[in-house]
Backbone as JSON, one array per atom type, in Angstrom:
{
  "sequence": "MSIFNNIYNSFLVFINSHQRSPLKINNVNEKPVDNINAQHSQAEVPCRSCTDFRTFSRMRRQEFSQSQVHSLNSQSKDNNDETKILEHQRDDCPLDKDELGRSTWKLLHTIAATYSDEPSREDQSNMEQFIRLIPKVYPCEICANDFSEILTYHPPNISSQKSFSKWMCEVHNMVNRKLEKPLFDCSKVNERWRDGWADGHCE",
  "N": [[-36.14, 48.21, 5.13], [-35.11, 47.79, 7.63], [-35.78, 45.17, 8.02], [-34.03, 43.76, 6.34], [-31.67, 44.44, 7.6], [-31.96, 43.1, 10.04], [-31.97, 40.44, 9.14], [-29.42, 40.28, 8.05], [-27.83, 40.74, 10.34], [-28.52, 38.51, 11.85], [-27.45, 36.54, 10.24], [-24.71, 37.09, 10.52], [-24.35, 36.48, 13.24], [-24.83, 33.74, 13.18], [-22.66, 32.84, 11.57], [-20.44, 33.62, 13.12], [-20.82, 32.12, 15.47], [-20.43, 29.48, 14.59], [-17.86, 29.58, 13.78], [-16.5, 29.71, 16.15], [-17.3, 27.31, 17.3], [-16.96, 24.84, 15.46], [-18.76, 22.63, 13.29], [-18.81, 19.12, 13.88], [-18.3, 15.88, 12.83], [-18.63, 12.89, 14.34], [-16.23, 10.31, 14.44], [-16.78, 6.95, 13.58], [-15.22, 5.11, 14.86], [-14.35, 6.36, 17.05], [-14.05, 6.67, 20.55], [-16.48, 7.37, 23.03], [-16.2, 10.1, 25.36], [-16.93, 9.52, 27.96], [-16.63, 6.75, 28.05], [-13.88, 6.52, 27.66], [-12.86, 7.7, 29.96], [-13.9, 5.91, 31.79], [-12.52, 3.67, 31.06], [-9.89, 4.28, 31.77], [-10.22, 4.55, 34.45], [-10.76, 2.04, 35.28], [-8.42, 0.43, 36.06], [-5.98, -2.12, 35.44], [-6.23, -4.84, 37.59], [-3.88, -5.8, 40.02], [-2.18, -8.96, 40.05], [-2.93, -11.06, 42.58], [-2.07, -13.6, 43.35], [0.38, -13.64, 42.21], [2.05, -11.97, 43.52], [3.61, -11.01, 46.64], [1.94, -10.39, 49.8], [2.48, -7.85, 50.95], [3.56, -6.37, 48.82], [1.4, -6.5, 47.06], [-0.54, -5.09, 48.52], [0.66, -2.57, 48.53], [0.56, -1.95, 45.82], [-2.17, -1.85, 45.46], [-2.78, 0.32, 47.08], [-1.88, 2.44, 45.6], [-3.9, 2.88, 43.86], [-5.74, 4.34, 45.15], [-7.1, 7.56, 45.53], [-5.98, 10.73, 46.91], [-8.06, 11.82, 48.33], [-9.6, 9.6, 48.93], [-7.89, 8.17, 50.55], [-7.7, 9.97, 52.65], [-10.32, 9.82, 53.5], [-10.46, 7.18, 54.42], [-8.69, 7.31, 56.56], [-9.91, 9.19, 58.21], [-12.17, 7.88, 58.96], [-11.32, 6.0, 60.71], [-11.43, 5.24, 64.01], [-9.4, 4.75, 65.72], [-7.35, 6.11, 64.67], [-5.76, 4.76, 62.83], [-3.35, 4.44, 60.28], [-3.4, 4.45, 56.64], [-1.82, 2.38, 55.7], [-1.86, 0.41, 57.72], [-4.52, -0.24, 57.64], [-4.9, -1.34, 55.08], [-2.98, -3.32, 54.95], [-3.63, -5.2, 56.73], [-3.89, -8.44, 57.0], [-6.26, -10.82, 56.4], [-7.58, -14.07, 57.28], [-9.43, -15.09, 55.56], [-9.08, -14.27, 52.96], [-8.17, -14.09, 49.42], [-5.36, -16.08, 48.33], [-2.0, -14.86, 48.5], [1.14, -14.64, 46.69], [3.17, -15.75, 48.36], [1.72, -17.18, 50.32], [0.38, -18.97, 48.66], [2.57, -20.37, 47.62], [3.64, -21.6, 49.96], [1.48, -23.23, 50.7], [1.3, -24.86, 48.46], [3.76, -26.23, 48.45], [3.47, -27.68, 50.82], [1.42, -29.4, 50.09], [2.66, -30.81, 47.95], [4.9, -32.02, 49.19], [3.56, -33.65, 50.99], [2.17, -35.35, 49.28], [4.35, -36.66, 48.13], [5.34, -37.87, 50.42], [3.44, -39.79, 50.97], [3.57, -41.43, 48.84], [3.9, -44.5, 47.02], [6.05, -47.15, 48.18], [6.79, -49.07, 46.44], [5.99, -48.33, 43.61], [3.63, -48.92, 40.97], [3.77, -49.21, 37.36], [1.73, -47.67, 36.37], [1.25, -45.99, 38.57], [3.63, -44.53, 38.58], [3.49, -43.32, 36.09], [1.21, -41.74, 36.37], [2.06, -39.99, 38.39], [4.22, -38.75, 37.18], [2.95, -37.35, 35.09], [1.34, -35.65, 36.62], [3.21, -34.02, 38.01], [4.43, -32.72, 35.85], [2.35, -31.31, 34.85], [1.89, -29.29, 36.63], [3.34, -26.72, 36.26], [1.86, -25.84, 34.1], [-0.62, -25.1, 34.97], [-0.32, -23.61, 37.23], [-1.03, -20.75, 39.21], [0.75, -18.54, 39.56], [2.69, -17.1, 37.25], [5.46, -16.57, 36.92], [6.58, -18.19, 38.89], [5.71, -20.66, 37.94], [7.11, -20.86, 35.52], [9.73, -20.98, 36.47], [9.64, -23.43, 37.84], [9.08, -25.16, 35.73], [11.43, -24.92, 34.27], [13.26, -26.06, 36.06], [12.44, -28.71, 35.94], [13.4, -29.49, 33.47], [16.16, -29.86, 33.69], [16.4, -31.29, 35.99], [14.76, -33.82, 36.29], [11.81, -35.44, 37.66], [12.25, -37.97, 40.12], [10.69, -40.83, 40.4], [10.75, -43.41, 41.28], [10.45, -44.58, 43.75], [9.05, -44.1, 47.09], [10.94, -42.97, 48.82], [12.92, -41.97, 47.07], [11.41, -40.16, 45.58], [10.48, -38.34, 47.51], [12.93, -37.31, 48.32], [13.76, -36.12, 45.94], [11.78, -34.14, 45.71], [12.39, -32.57, 47.9], [14.91, -31.64, 47.15], [14.28, -30.08, 44.91], [12.7, -28.15, 46.12], [14.64, -26.94, 47.68], [16.22, -25.85, 45.67], [14.58, -23.8, 44.76], [14.4, -22.33, 47.15], [17.05, -21.57, 47.43], [17.34, -19.8, 45.3], [15.62, -17.82, 46.15], [16.96, -16.98, 48.29], [16.54, -18.2, 50.77], [16.57, -20.24, 53.78], [18.05, -23.53, 53.52], [16.84, -26.92, 53.47], [17.58, -29.88, 55.29], [17.76, -32.63, 53.47], [17.98, -35.25, 54.23], [16.31, -35.58, 56.3], [13.76, -35.5, 55.37], [11.57, -37.33, 55.36], [11.11, -37.54, 58.05], [10.19, -35.05, 58.57], [7.88, -34.79, 56.91], [6.47, -37.22, 56.81], [6.79, -39.14, 59.0], [6.98, -37.67, 61.33], [8.67, -35.69, 63.82], [11.54, -36.94, 65.6], [11.62, -36.34, 68.28], [9.06, -36.52, 69.15], [7.2, -34.44, 69.3], [5.23, -34.01, 67.5], [3.23, -35.75, 67.96]],
  "CA": [[-34.68, 48.2, 5.3], [-34.83, 47.2, 8.93], [-35.91, 43.71, 7.88], [-32.77, 43.27, 5.77], [-30.65, 44.57, 8.64], [-32.16, 42.0, 11.01], [-31.53, 39.2, 8.51], [-27.97, 40.35, 7.93], [-27.28, 40.57, 11.7], [-28.72, 37.1, 12.23], [-26.48, 35.75, 9.48], [-23.41, 37.29, 11.16], [-24.35, 35.72, 14.49], [-24.72, 32.33, 12.8], [-21.3, 32.6, 11.1], [-19.51, 33.74, 14.26], [-21.0, 31.02, 16.41], [-19.87, 28.25, 14.02], [-16.4, 29.72, 13.74], [-16.01, 29.36, 17.48], [-17.61, 25.89, 17.56], [-17.21, 24.22, 14.14], [-19.49, 21.37, 13.28], [-17.91, 17.97, 13.91], [-18.93, 14.58, 12.65], [-17.87, 11.92, 15.11], [-15.73, 9.11, 13.77], [-17.47, 5.76, 14.1], [-14.28, 4.38, 15.71], [-13.97, 7.18, 18.18], [-14.68, 6.27, 21.8], [-17.04, 8.48, 23.79], [-15.35, 10.56, 26.45], [-17.29, 8.79, 29.18], [-16.04, 5.42, 27.99], [-12.44, 6.66, 27.83], [-12.63, 7.9, 31.39], [-14.19, 4.66, 32.49], [-11.45, 2.7, 30.75], [-8.71, 4.62, 32.57], [-10.52, 4.39, 35.87], [-10.76, 0.61, 35.59], [-7.05, -0.03, 35.84], [-5.81, -3.57, 35.58], [-6.03, -5.23, 38.98], [-2.67, -6.61, 40.15], [-2.4, -10.38, 40.3], [-2.62, -11.32, 43.98], [-1.32, -14.86, 43.48], [1.7, -13.46, 41.62], [2.83, -11.05, 44.34], [3.43, -11.2, 48.07], [0.85, -9.56, 50.32], [2.92, -6.47, 51.17], [3.65, -5.72, 47.51], [0.03, -6.4, 46.56], [-1.18, -3.99, 49.24], [1.25, -1.32, 48.07], [0.02, -1.69, 44.49], [-3.57, -1.46, 45.62], [-2.84, 1.66, 47.68], [-1.63, 3.42, 44.56], [-5.15, 3.11, 43.16], [-6.57, 5.23, 45.95], [-6.79, 8.98, 45.44], [-5.69, 11.33, 48.21], [-9.32, 12.02, 49.05], [-10.03, 8.31, 49.45], [-7.0, 7.87, 51.67], [-8.13, 10.83, 53.75], [-11.58, 9.28, 54.0], [-10.17, 5.98, 55.21], [-8.05, 7.7, 57.82], [-10.85, 9.91, 59.06], [-13.17, 6.94, 59.46], [-10.71, 5.13, 61.69], [-11.52, 5.83, 65.34], [-8.12, 4.58, 66.4], [-6.35, 6.87, 63.9], [-4.84, 3.87, 62.09], [-3.05, 4.98, 58.96], [-3.87, 3.64, 55.51], [-1.01, 1.17, 55.57], [-2.35, -0.6, 58.66], [-5.85, -0.67, 57.21], [-4.84, -2.16, 53.88], [-2.04, -4.42, 55.09], [-4.12, -6.17, 57.71], [-4.19, -9.61, 56.2], [-7.22, -11.71, 57.02], [-7.43, -15.49, 56.92], [-10.44, -15.49, 54.58], [-8.82, -13.54, 51.71], [-7.45, -14.89, 48.4], [-3.95, -16.31, 48.64], [-0.98, -14.13, 47.76], [2.17, -15.53, 46.14], [3.86, -16.47, 49.43], [0.79, -18.16, 50.89], [0.17, -19.99, 47.64], [3.78, -21.19, 47.57], [3.73, -22.45, 51.16], [0.42, -24.25, 50.63], [1.63, -25.8, 47.39], [4.86, -27.1, 48.91], [2.91, -28.61, 51.81], [0.7, -30.43, 49.34], [3.59, -31.64, 47.18], [5.69, -32.84, 50.12], [2.67, -34.66, 51.56], [1.95, -36.34, 48.22], [5.58, -37.45, 48.04], [5.47, -38.65, 51.65], [2.49, -40.91, 50.95], [3.78, -42.17, 47.59], [4.17, -45.92, 47.26], [7.44, -47.59, 48.23], [7.0, -49.86, 45.22], [4.92, -47.87, 42.72], [3.42, -49.62, 39.7], [4.02, -48.36, 36.19], [0.63, -46.71, 36.31], [1.52, -45.0, 39.61], [4.73, -43.68, 38.13], [3.01, -42.53, 34.96], [0.3, -40.72, 36.9], [2.82, -38.99, 39.12], [5.0, -38.0, 36.18], [2.03, -36.42, 34.44], [0.92, -34.67, 37.6], [4.31, -33.07, 38.25], [4.68, -31.92, 34.66], [1.19, -30.44, 34.61], [1.87, -28.19, 37.61], [3.66, -25.41, 35.69], [0.88, -25.45, 33.08], [-1.85, -24.6, 35.6], [-0.02, -22.86, 38.45], [-1.5, -19.36, 39.04], [1.85, -17.58, 39.48], [3.37, -17.42, 36.0], [6.91, -16.57, 37.13], [6.88, -19.4, 39.66], [5.48, -21.8, 37.05], [8.22, -20.91, 34.57], [10.91, -21.46, 37.21], [9.46, -24.86, 38.11], [9.2, -25.85, 34.45], [12.86, -24.94, 33.93], [13.91, -27.05, 36.92], [12.09, -30.05, 35.45], [14.17, -29.81, 32.28], [17.51, -30.35, 34.03], [16.32, -32.15, 37.17], [13.45, -34.48, 36.17], [11.38, -36.13, 38.88], [12.62, -39.37, 40.39], [9.46, -41.39, 40.96], [10.95, -44.85, 41.37], [10.03, -45.04, 45.08], [8.68, -43.01, 47.99], [12.16, -42.35, 49.33], [13.57, -41.2, 46.0], [10.52, -39.07, 45.18], [10.52, -37.34, 48.58], [14.24, -36.68, 48.26], [13.73, -35.24, 44.78], [10.93, -32.99, 46.02], [13.16, -31.73, 48.82], [15.98, -31.01, 46.37], [13.66, -29.04, 44.09], [12.32, -27.08, 47.05], [15.88, -26.24, 48.05], [16.63, -25.04, 44.52], [13.77, -22.58, 44.81], [14.81, -21.57, 48.33], [18.36, -20.97, 47.16], [17.11, -18.65, 44.43], [14.94, -16.8, 46.95], [17.85, -16.69, 49.41], [15.92, -18.71, 51.98], [17.33, -21.37, 54.34], [17.89, -24.83, 52.88], [16.41, -27.98, 54.38], [18.37, -31.1, 55.26], [16.9, -33.61, 52.8], [18.05, -36.55, 54.89], [15.25, -35.6, 57.31], [12.51, -35.14, 54.72], [10.47, -38.19, 55.82], [10.84, -37.19, 59.44], [9.4, -33.8, 58.53], [6.61, -34.84, 56.19], [5.76, -38.5, 56.88], [6.82, -39.85, 60.28], [6.98, -36.78, 62.49], [10.0, -35.53, 64.4], [11.96, -37.99, 66.53], [11.38, -35.96, 69.68], [7.67, -36.83, 69.47], [6.32, -33.29, 69.55], [4.14, -34.01, 66.53], [2.22, -36.74, 68.36]],
  "C": [[-34.29, 47.54, 6.61], [-34.91, 45.68, 8.89], [-34.62, 43.12, 7.36], [-31.64, 43.35, 6.79], [-30.74, 43.43, 9.65], [-31.66, 40.68, 10.44], [-30.01, 39.15, 8.42], [-27.3, 40.12, 9.28], [-27.4, 39.13, 12.16], [-27.72, 36.2, 11.52], [-25.08, 35.87, 10.09], [-23.29, 36.5, 12.45], [-24.16, 34.23, 14.21], [-23.28, 31.99, 12.4], [-20.32, 32.63, 12.26], [-19.62, 32.56, 15.21], [-20.39, 29.73, 15.88], [-18.38, 28.36, 13.79], [-15.79, 29.36, 15.09], [-16.21, 27.89, 17.79], [-17.95, 25.2, 16.26], [-17.95, 22.91, 14.28], [-18.52, 20.22, 13.17], [-18.71, 16.7, 13.77], [-18.08, 13.54, 13.35], [-17.48, 10.73, 14.26], [-16.4, 7.89, 14.39], [-16.56, 4.98, 15.03], [-13.89, 5.16, 16.94], [-14.74, 6.75, 19.42], [-15.25, 7.48, 22.5], [-16.15, 8.83, 24.97], [-15.65, 9.8, 27.73], [-16.65, 7.42, 29.21], [-14.54, 5.47, 28.19], [-12.1, 6.84, 29.3], [-12.86, 6.63, 32.17], [-13.08, 3.65, 32.28], [-10.22, 3.0, 31.6], [-8.97, 4.41, 34.04], [-10.5, 2.92, 36.27], [-9.39, 0.03, 35.27], [-6.95, -1.53, 36.07], [-5.47, -3.91, 37.02], [-4.79, -6.11, 39.09], [-3.0, -8.05, 40.52], [-1.97, -10.72, 41.73], [-1.78, -12.58, 44.15], [0.07, -14.78, 42.87], [2.6, -12.55, 42.44], [2.64, -11.39, 45.8], [2.44, -10.17, 48.6], [1.27, -8.11, 50.47], [3.01, -5.71, 49.85], [2.27, -5.51, 46.92], [-0.69, -5.23, 47.21], [-0.66, -2.64, 48.76], [0.72, -0.95, 46.68], [-1.43, -1.24, 44.56], [-3.69, -0.05, 46.2], [-2.65, 2.73, 46.63], [-2.89, 3.74, 43.78], [-6.07, 4.07, 43.91], [-6.15, 6.68, 45.72], [-6.53, 9.52, 46.84], [-6.97, 11.53, 49.02], [-9.81, 10.71, 49.66], [-9.19, 7.91, 50.65], [-7.41, 8.68, 52.88], [-9.42, 10.31, 54.36], [-11.36, 8.06, 54.86], [-9.59, 6.35, 56.57], [-9.03, 8.36, 58.76], [-11.89, 8.99, 59.66], [-12.6, 6.02, 60.54], [-10.71, 5.8, 63.06], [-10.18, 5.76, 66.07], [-6.98, 5.31, 65.68], [-5.32, 5.96, 63.25], [-4.58, 4.48, 60.73], [-3.46, 4.0, 57.88], [-3.1, 2.34, 55.37], [-1.52, 0.07, 56.47], [-3.7, -1.13, 58.23], [-5.75, -1.67, 56.06], [-3.93, -3.37, 54.02], [-2.45, -5.41, 56.18], [-4.64, -7.38, 56.96], [-5.11, -10.56, 56.97], [-7.01, -13.13, 56.53], [-8.39, -15.91, 55.81], [-10.3, -14.71, 53.27], [-8.13, -14.45, 50.69], [-5.97, -14.98, 48.72], [-3.05, -15.37, 47.84], [0.1, -15.13, 47.33], [2.84, -16.37, 47.22], [2.98, -17.54, 50.05], [0.54, -19.32, 49.92], [1.36, -20.94, 47.56], [3.88, -22.13, 48.75], [2.7, -23.57, 51.11], [0.74, -25.3, 49.57], [2.74, -26.76, 47.81], [4.36, -28.1, 49.95], [2.18, -29.76, 51.11], [1.67, -31.38, 48.63], [4.42, -32.55, 48.08], [4.83, -33.96, 50.72], [2.35, -35.75, 50.54], [3.17, -37.25, 48.09], [5.73, -38.37, 49.25], [4.58, -39.88, 51.65], [2.57, -41.72, 49.65], [4.21, -43.6, 47.91], [5.67, -46.22, 47.3], [7.79, -48.4, 46.98], [5.88, -49.49, 44.22], [4.84, -48.7, 41.44], [3.76, -48.66, 38.55], [2.95, -47.29, 36.05], [0.83, -45.61, 37.35], [2.58, -44.0, 39.15], [4.29, -42.77, 36.98], [2.1, -41.39, 35.43], [1.06, -39.6, 37.61], [3.65, -38.12, 38.19], [4.13, -36.94, 35.5], [1.61, -35.31, 35.38], [1.99, -33.59, 37.81], [4.5, -32.16, 37.05], [3.5, -31.03, 34.28], [1.18, -29.21, 35.53], [2.22, -26.85, 36.98], [2.68, -24.93, 34.63], [-0.37, -24.83, 33.68], [-1.58, -23.72, 36.82], [-0.34, -21.38, 38.27], [-0.39, -18.32, 38.9], [2.72, -17.94, 38.27], [4.88, -17.5, 36.17], [7.33, -17.84, 37.86], [6.75, -20.64, 38.76], [6.63, -21.96, 36.06], [9.49, -21.43, 35.23], [10.82, -22.97, 37.44], [9.62, -25.67, 36.83], [10.66, -25.96, 34.02], [13.61, -25.97, 34.77], [13.65, -28.47, 36.4], [12.92, -30.45, 34.24], [15.56, -30.37, 32.61], [17.53, -31.2, 35.3], [14.96, -32.85, 37.18], [13.1, -35.26, 37.42], [11.83, -37.58, 38.95], [11.45, -40.01, 41.12], [9.55, -42.91, 41.1], [10.5, -45.43, 42.71], [9.66, -43.82, 45.93], [9.92, -42.25, 48.46], [12.82, -41.45, 48.28], [12.72, -39.99, 45.59], [10.54, -37.95, 46.23], [11.85, -36.59, 48.58], [14.3, -35.7, 47.08], [12.93, -33.98, 45.07], [11.67, -32.03, 46.94], [14.26, -30.97, 48.07], [15.44, -29.86, 45.52], [13.26, -27.85, 44.96], [13.55, -26.26, 47.45], [16.41, -25.38, 46.89], [15.88, -23.71, 44.5], [14.18, -21.71, 45.99], [16.15, -20.88, 48.12], [18.2, -19.72, 46.29], [16.48, -17.49, 45.2], [15.76, -16.38, 48.17], [17.19, -17.03, 50.75], [16.74, -19.88, 52.5], [17.03, -22.67, 53.61], [17.55, -25.88, 53.93], [17.31, -29.2, 54.2], [17.5, -32.23, 54.71], [16.99, -35.0, 53.4], [16.94, -36.69, 55.94], [13.88, -35.35, 56.69], [11.34, -36.02, 55.16], [10.11, -37.93, 57.28], [9.95, -35.95, 59.5], [8.0, -34.02, 57.97], [5.84, -36.15, 56.31], [5.66, -39.05, 58.3], [6.64, -38.93, 61.48], [8.36, -36.76, 63.12], [10.28, -36.57, 65.49], [11.68, -37.63, 67.98], [9.92, -36.14, 70.11], [6.74, -35.65, 69.61], [5.2, -33.16, 68.52], [3.0, -34.96, 66.91], [1.18, -36.1, 69.28]]
}
């Protein structure tokens, strides 16, 4: 009789244990918990070339947990806060949106400044293609879209160096106006980008 009691008790234990933890067959499409956690931990990195450095730093700071921030602060002998640590912009880092924009305008103005006074048809064709390719490859998508829109209603004037440089200055001013930045006097564009200022301080 005791044998039957033992078997019966064992059966009850088996039933109770599976009521608390029912058997589960994993769905083939279900992601393991570890992978889900890893997916959430690997948040999409903000686009540095699409944002200015201060905004980029702020977005990156949000990825730090409070413990990590505390660790950064405690490791600083000078008691610099996290903002100073993360917003210290070095010269050997990837370009942010503002740096990229300044560098691009310098390149474009210099290309316009050295453009031929009497360009051949091939020169004009090459320059036309170059200008219209910029929004297709420019890293900052918003900036590229703005530039592409400008080209639709203010196409490049590539008939001569003077006209091309003036056009480039006008386009730059359109962007500056949208960004509420100071406008440049386009009558001095060659003095700025080709000849140097009249006072000679560029020599």
